PDB file of C-alpha atoms in Angstrom:
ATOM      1  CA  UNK A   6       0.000   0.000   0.000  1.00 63.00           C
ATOM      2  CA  UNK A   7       1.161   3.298  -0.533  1.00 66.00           C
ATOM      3  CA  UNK A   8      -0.916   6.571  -0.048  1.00 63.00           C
ATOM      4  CA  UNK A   9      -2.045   8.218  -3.903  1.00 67.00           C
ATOM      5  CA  UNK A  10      -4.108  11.005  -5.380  1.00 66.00           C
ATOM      6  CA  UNK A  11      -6.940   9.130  -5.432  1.00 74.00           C
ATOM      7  CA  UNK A  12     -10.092  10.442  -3.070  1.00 75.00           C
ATOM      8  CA  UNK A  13     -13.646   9.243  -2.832  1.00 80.00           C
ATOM      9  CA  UNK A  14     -15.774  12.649  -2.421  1.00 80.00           C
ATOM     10  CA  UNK A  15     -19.167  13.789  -2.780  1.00 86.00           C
ATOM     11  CA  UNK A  16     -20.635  16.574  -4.820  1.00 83.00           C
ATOM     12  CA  UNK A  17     -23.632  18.555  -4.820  1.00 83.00           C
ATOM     13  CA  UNK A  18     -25.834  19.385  -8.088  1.00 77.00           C
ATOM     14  CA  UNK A  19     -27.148  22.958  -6.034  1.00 72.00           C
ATOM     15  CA  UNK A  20     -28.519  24.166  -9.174  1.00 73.00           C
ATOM     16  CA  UNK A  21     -29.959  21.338 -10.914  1.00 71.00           C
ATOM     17  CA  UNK A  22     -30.732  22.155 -15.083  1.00 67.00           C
ATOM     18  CA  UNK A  23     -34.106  20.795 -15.300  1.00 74.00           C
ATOM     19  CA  UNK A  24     -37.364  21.389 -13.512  1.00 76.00           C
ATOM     20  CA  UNK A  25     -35.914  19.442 -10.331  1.00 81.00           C
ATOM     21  CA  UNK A  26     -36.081  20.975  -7.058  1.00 86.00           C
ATOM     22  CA  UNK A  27     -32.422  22.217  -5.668  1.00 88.00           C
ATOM     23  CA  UNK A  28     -32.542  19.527  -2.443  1.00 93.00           C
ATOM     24  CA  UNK A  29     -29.136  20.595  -1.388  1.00 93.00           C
ATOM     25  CA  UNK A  30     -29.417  24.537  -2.053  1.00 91.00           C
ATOM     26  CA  UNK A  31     -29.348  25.087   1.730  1.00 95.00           C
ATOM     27  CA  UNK A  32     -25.898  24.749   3.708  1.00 94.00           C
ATOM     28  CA  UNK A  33     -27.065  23.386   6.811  1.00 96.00           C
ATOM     29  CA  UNK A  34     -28.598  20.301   4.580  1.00 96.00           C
ATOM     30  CA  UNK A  35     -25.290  20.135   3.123  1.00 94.00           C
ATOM     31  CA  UNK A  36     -24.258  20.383   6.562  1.00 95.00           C
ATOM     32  CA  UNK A  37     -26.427  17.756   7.779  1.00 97.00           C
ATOM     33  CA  UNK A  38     -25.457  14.805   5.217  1.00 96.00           C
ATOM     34  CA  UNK A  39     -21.903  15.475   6.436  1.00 94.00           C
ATOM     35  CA  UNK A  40     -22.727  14.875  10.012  1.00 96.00           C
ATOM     36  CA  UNK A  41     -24.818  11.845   8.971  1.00 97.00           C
ATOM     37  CA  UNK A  42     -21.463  10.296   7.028  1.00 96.00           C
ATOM     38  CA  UNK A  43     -19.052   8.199   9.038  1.00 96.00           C
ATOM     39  CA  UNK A  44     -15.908   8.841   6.997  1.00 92.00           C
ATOM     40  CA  UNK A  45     -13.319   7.699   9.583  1.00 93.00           C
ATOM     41  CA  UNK A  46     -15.596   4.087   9.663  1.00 95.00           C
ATOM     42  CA  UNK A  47     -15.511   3.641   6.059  1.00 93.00           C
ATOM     43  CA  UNK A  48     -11.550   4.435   6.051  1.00 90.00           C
ATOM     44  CA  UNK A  49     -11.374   1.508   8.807  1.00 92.00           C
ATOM     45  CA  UNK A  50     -13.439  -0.495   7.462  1.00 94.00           C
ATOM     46  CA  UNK A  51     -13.356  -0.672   3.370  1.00 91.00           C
ATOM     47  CA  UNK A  52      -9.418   0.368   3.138  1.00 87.00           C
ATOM     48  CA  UNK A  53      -8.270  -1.055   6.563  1.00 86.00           C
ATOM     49  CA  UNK A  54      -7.441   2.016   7.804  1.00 83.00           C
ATOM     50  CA  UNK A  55      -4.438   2.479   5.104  1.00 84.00           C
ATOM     51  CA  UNK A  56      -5.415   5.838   4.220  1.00 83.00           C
ATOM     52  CA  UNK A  57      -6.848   8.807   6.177  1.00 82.00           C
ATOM     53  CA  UNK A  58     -10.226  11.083   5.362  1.00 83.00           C
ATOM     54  CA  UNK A  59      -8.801  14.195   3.520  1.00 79.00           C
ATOM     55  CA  UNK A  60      -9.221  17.773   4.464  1.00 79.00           C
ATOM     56  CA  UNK A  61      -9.740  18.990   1.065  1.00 79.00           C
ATOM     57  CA  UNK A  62      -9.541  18.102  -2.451  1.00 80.00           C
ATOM     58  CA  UNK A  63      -5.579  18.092  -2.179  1.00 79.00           C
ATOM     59  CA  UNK A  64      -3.710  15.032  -0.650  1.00 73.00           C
ATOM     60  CA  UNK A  65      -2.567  15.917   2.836  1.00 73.00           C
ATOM     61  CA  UNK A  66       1.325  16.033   2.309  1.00 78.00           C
ATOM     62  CA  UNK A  67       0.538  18.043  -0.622  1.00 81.00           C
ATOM     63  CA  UNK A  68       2.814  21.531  -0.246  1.00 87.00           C
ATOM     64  CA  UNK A  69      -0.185  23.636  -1.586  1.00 88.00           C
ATOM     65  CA  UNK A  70      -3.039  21.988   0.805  1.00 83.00           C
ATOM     66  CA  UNK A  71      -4.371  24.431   3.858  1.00 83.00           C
ATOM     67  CA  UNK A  72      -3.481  23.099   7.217  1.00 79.00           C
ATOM     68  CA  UNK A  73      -6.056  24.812   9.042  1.00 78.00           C
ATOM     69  CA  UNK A  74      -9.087  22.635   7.823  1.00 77.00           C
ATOM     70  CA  UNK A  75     -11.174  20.735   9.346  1.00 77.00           C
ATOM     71  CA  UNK A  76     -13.586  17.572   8.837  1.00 77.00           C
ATOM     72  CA  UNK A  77     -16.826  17.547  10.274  1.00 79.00           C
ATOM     73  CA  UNK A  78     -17.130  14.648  13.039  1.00 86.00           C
ATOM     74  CA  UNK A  79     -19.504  11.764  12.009  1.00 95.00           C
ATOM     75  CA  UNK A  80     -23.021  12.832  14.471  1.00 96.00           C
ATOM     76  CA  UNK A  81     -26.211  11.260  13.161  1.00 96.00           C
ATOM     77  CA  UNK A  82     -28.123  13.655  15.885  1.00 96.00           C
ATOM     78  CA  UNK A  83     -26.609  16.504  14.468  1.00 97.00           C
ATOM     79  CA  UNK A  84     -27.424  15.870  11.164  1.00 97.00           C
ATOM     80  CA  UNK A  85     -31.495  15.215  11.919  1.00 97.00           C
ATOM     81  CA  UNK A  86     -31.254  18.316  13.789  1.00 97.00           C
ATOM     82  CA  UNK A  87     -30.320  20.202  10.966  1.00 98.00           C
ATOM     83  CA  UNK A  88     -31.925  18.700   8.156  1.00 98.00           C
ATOM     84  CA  UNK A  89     -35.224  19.233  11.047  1.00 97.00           C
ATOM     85  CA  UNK A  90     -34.071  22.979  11.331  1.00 98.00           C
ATOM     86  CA  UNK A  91     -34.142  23.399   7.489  1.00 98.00           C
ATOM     87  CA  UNK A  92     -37.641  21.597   6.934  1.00 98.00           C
ATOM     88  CA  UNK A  93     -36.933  18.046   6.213  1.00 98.00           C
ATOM     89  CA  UNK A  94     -39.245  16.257   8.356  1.00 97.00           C
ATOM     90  CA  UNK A  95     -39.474  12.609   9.087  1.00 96.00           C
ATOM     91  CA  UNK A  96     -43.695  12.688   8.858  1.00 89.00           C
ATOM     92  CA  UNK A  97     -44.763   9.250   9.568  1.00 91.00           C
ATOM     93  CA  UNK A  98     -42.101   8.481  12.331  1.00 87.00           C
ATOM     94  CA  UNK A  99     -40.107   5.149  10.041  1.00 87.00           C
ATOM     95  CA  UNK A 100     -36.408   5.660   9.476  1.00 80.00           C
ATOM     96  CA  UNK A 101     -36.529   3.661   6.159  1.00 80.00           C
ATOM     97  CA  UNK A 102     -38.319   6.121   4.574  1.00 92.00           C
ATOM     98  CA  UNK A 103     -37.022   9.311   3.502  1.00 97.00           C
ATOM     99  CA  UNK A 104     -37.656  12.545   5.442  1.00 97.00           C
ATOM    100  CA  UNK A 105     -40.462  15.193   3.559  1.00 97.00           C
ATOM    101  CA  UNK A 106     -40.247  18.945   2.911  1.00 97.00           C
ATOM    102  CA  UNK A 107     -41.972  21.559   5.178  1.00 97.00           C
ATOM    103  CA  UNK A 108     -41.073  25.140   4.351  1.00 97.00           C
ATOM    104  CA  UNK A 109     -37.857  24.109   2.971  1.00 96.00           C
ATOM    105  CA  UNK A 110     -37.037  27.271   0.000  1.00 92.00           C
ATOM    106  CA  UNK A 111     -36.837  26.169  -3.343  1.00 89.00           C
ATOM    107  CA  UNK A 112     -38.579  22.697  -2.683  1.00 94.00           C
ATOM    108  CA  UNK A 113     -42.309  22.076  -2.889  1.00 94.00           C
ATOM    109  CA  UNK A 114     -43.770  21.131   0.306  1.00 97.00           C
ATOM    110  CA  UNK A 115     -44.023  16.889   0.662  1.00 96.00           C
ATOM    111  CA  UNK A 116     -40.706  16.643  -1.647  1.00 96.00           C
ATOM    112  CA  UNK A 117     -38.757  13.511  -0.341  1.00 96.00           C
ATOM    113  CA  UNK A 118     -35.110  13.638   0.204  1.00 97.00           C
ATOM    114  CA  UNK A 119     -33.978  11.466  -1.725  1.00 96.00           C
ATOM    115  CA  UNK A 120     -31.732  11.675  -4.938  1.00 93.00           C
ATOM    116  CA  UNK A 121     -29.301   9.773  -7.098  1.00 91.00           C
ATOM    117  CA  UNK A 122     -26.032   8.893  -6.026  1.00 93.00           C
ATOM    118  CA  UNK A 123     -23.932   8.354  -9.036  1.00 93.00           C
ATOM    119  CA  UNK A 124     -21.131   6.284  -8.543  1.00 94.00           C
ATOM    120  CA  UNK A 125     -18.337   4.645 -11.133  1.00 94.00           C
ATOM    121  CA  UNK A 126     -18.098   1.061 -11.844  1.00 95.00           C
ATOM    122  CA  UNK A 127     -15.836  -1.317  -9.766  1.00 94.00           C
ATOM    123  CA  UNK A 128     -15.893  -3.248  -6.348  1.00 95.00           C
ATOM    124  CA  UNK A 129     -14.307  -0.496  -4.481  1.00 92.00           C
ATOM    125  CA  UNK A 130     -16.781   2.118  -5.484  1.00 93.00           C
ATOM    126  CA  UNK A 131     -19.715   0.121  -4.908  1.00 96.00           C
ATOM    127  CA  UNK A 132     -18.691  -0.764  -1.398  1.00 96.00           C
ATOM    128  CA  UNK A 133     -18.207   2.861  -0.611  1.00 95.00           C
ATOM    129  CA  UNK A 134     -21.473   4.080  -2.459  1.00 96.00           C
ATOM    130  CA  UNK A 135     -23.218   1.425  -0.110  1.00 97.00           C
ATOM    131  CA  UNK A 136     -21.604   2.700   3.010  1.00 97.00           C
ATOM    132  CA  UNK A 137     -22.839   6.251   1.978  1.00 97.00           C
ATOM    133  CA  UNK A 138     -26.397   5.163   1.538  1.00 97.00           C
ATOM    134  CA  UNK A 139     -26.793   3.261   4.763  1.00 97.00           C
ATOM    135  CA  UNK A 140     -24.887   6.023   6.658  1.00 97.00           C
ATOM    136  CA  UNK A 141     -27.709   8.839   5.127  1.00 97.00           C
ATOM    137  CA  UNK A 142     -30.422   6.339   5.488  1.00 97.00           C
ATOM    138  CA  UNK A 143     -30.132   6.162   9.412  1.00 96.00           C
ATOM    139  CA  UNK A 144     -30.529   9.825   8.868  1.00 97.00           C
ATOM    140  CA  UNK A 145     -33.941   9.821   6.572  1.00 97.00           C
ATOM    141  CA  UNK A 146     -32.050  10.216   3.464  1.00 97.00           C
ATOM    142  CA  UNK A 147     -32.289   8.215   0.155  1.00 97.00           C
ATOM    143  CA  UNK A 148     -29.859   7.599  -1.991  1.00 97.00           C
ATOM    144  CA  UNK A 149     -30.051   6.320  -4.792  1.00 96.00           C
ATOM    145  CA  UNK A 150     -27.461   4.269  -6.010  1.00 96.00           C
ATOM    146  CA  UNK A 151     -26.804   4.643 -10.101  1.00 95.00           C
ATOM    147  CA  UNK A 152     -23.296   2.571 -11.277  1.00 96.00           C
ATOM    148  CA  UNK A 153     -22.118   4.199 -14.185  1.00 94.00           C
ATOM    149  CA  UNK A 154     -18.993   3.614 -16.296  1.00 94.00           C
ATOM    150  CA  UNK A 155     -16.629   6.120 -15.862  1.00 90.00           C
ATOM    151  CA  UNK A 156     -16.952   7.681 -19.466  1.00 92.00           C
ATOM    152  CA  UNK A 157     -20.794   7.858 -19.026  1.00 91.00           C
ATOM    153  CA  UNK A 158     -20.272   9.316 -15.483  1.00 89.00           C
ATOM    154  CA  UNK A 159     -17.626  12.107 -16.559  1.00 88.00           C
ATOM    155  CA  UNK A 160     -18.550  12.742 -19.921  1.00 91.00           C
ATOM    156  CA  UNK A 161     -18.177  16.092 -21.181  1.00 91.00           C
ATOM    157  CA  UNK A 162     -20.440  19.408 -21.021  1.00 86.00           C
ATOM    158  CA  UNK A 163     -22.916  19.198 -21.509  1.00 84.00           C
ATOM    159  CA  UNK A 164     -24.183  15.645 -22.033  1.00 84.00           C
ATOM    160  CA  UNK A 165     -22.434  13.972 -19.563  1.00 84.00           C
ATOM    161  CA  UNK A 166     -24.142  13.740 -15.866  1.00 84.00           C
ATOM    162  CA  UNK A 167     -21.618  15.078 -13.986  1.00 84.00           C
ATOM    163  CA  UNK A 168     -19.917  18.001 -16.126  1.00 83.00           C
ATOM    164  CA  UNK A 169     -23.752  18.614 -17.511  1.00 80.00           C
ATOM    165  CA  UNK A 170     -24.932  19.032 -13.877  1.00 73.00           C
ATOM    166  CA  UNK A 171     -27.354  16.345 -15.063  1.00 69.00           C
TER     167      UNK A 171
END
């Protein structure tokens, strides 16, 4: 094993193209899926601990990387009690089902939180796209998972999904 460039990482569509409503236009939602993710677990437990949870986008010996960033700790609570705060309500009390809308801006009222997680082909990948959705869903949120190949994920502007903000 030796450490790499290489870095799982999540990113938001805030300003979805089509009629869809903007689910993570809000910080504290943003906020609140962080809190709900266990990163440090899912180091330990899907690389056996033989790499750490970045800071940033930049490895963490890299010269240009800030040093005074920091990760949000893994806290479940925290993250219902934002996504509560912003309007996502858990209306008929189950955990497996995704939390609704209530006054949330941008979203129509009884909108569920749940989206698609797009995620490139391969063992690793899958494992860690997994991880994520059970982590959110112990928080009310649904993910979706959708295993693309990598040149259908990244294709370019603006058909592919992610450079297309599709």
């Amino acid at each position: 094993w030796s450490a790499g460039s290489e870095m799982e990482r999540l990113d938001f569509n805030l300003a979805p193209q089509s009629n869809a409503p903007a689910l993570f236009a809000d910080a504290r939602t943003r906020r609140a899926v962080a809190a709900c993710l266990n990163r440090e677990a899912l180091v330990r437990d899907l690389l056996f601990g033989m790499s750490v949870v970045p800071q940033g986008y930049l490895p963490p010996d890299h010269p240009l990387q800030a040093q005074d960033l920091s990760q949000p700790a893994a806290d479940p609570a925290e993250g219902v009690r934002l996504l509560e705060e912003v309007g996502w309500l858990d209306s008929d009390g189950a955990v497996a089902s995704p939390r609704q809308s209530e006054g949330v801006a941008g979203v129509p009222n009884g909108t569920a939180l749940q989206f698609g997680l797009l995620i490139p082909q391969g063992a690793l990948h899958l494992a860690v796209g997994q991880r994520i959705q059970q982590d959110l869903a112990g928080c009310g949120i649904q993910a979706d998972l959708e295993v693309l190949s990598s040149q259908d994920l990244f294709e370019a502007w603006p058909d592919g999904r992610v450079f297309g903000r599709g």
